[in-house]
Amino acid sequence: MRIEADHPALAGHFPGRPVIPGVVLLDRIAALAELAGLGQLRRIAMLKFLSPALPEQVLELQIEREGMRARFAVKRDGQTILRGEGEMT
């Protein structure tokens, strides 16, 4: 996945050095999980940001679902920058 530099959420987050807001990343994770047929992300139980994501970076999403629980990670160049767990419908 990739968040474009002209994404509207980047204008004020942060001027001169834009960082992708966590809510934008979570929205993209939820949308991709649903597109992959994993269901809807209903609740986030744990979330850890390890490094900022910048516009135009290529980010890899990994999701594993076990029953109603899902674990996900976002990686950049093989390094985890975000990880979390949630509940799916």
Coordinates of C-alpha atoms in Angstrom, one line a residue:
M1 CA 0.0 0.0 0.0
R2 CA 1.1 3.6 -0.5
I3 CA -0.4 6.9 0.7
E4 CA 0.0 9.6 -1.8
A5 CA 1.7 12.9 -1.0
D6 CA -1.5 14.8 -1.9
H7 CA -3.7 12.9 0.6
P8 CA -5.9 15.5 2.3
A9 CA -5.0 14.4 5.8
L10 CA -1.3 15.3 5.3
A11 CA -1.9 19.1 4.9
G12 CA -1.7 19.7 8.6
H13 CA 0.2 16.7 9.8
F14 CA 2.9 18.1 9.9
P15 CA 3.6 21.1 7.6
G16 CA 7.0 20.9 6.0
R17 CA 7.5 17.2 7.1
P18 CA 4.3 15.3 6.5
V19 CA 3.7 12.1 8.5
I20 CA 0.8 9.8 7.7
P21 CA -1.7 10.0 10.5
G22 CA -2.4 6.7 12.3
V23 CA -6.1 7.0 11.5
V24 CA -5.3 7.0 7.8
L25 CA -3.2 3.9 8.2
L26 CA -5.9 2.1 10.2
D27 CA -8.5 3.1 7.6
R28 CA -6.4 1.6 4.9
I29 CA -5.7 -1.6 7.0
A30 CA -9.5 -2.0 7.6
A31 CA -10.3 -1.5 3.9
L32 CA -7.6 -4.0 2.7
A33 CA -8.7 -6.6 5.2
E34 CA -12.3 -6.3 4.0
L35 CA -11.2 -6.5 0.3
A36 CA -9.2 -9.6 1.1
G37 CA -12.3 -11.3 2.4
L38 CA -11.2 -11.3 6.1
G39 CA -14.3 -9.4 7.3
Q40 CA -14.6 -6.0 8.9
L41 CA -12.3 -4.7 11.5
R42 CA -14.7 -4.1 14.4
R43 CA -12.4 -3.3 17.3
I44 CA -8.7 -2.7 17.9
A45 CA -7.4 -4.3 21.1
M46 CA -3.8 -3.3 20.8
L47 CA -1.8 -1.0 18.5
K48 CA 1.8 0.0 18.6
F49 CA 3.5 2.5 16.3
L50 CA 7.2 1.8 16.0
S51 CA 8.2 4.2 13.4
P52 CA 6.5 7.0 11.4
A53 CA 5.2 6.3 7.9
L54 CA 5.9 8.9 5.3
P55 CA 3.9 9.7 2.1
E56 CA 4.9 7.8 -1.0
Q57 CA 6.6 5.0 0.9
V58 CA 5.8 1.5 -0.1
L59 CA 4.2 -0.3 2.9
E60 CA 3.5 -4.0 3.2
L61 CA 0.5 -5.1 5.1
Q62 CA 0.4 -8.5 6.8
I63 CA -2.8 -9.8 8.4
E64 CA -3.4 -13.2 10.1
R65 CA -6.9 -14.1 11.2
E66 CA -7.7 -16.8 13.8
G67 CA -11.4 -17.0 14.5
M68 CA -12.6 -13.5 15.3
R69 CA -9.1 -12.2 16.2
A70 CA -6.7 -10.7 13.8
R71 CA -3.1 -9.7 14.1
F72 CA -1.7 -7.2 11.6
A73 CA 1.6 -5.6 10.9
V74 CA 2.7 -2.9 8.5
K75 CA 6.3 -3.1 7.2
R76 CA 8.6 -0.8 5.3
D77 CA 11.6 -2.4 3.7
G78 CA 11.1 -5.5 5.8
Q79 CA 11.0 -3.6 9.1
T80 CA 7.8 -3.5 11.2
I81 CA 6.6 0.1 11.7
L82 CA 3.2 -0.7 13.1
R83 CA 1.7 -3.8 14.7
G84 CA -1.7 -4.5 16.3
E85 CA -4.5 -6.9 17.1
G86 CA -8.2 -6.5 16.6
E87 CA -11.5 -8.2 16.4
M88 CA -13.2 -9.0 13.1
T89 CA -16.8 -9.5 12.2

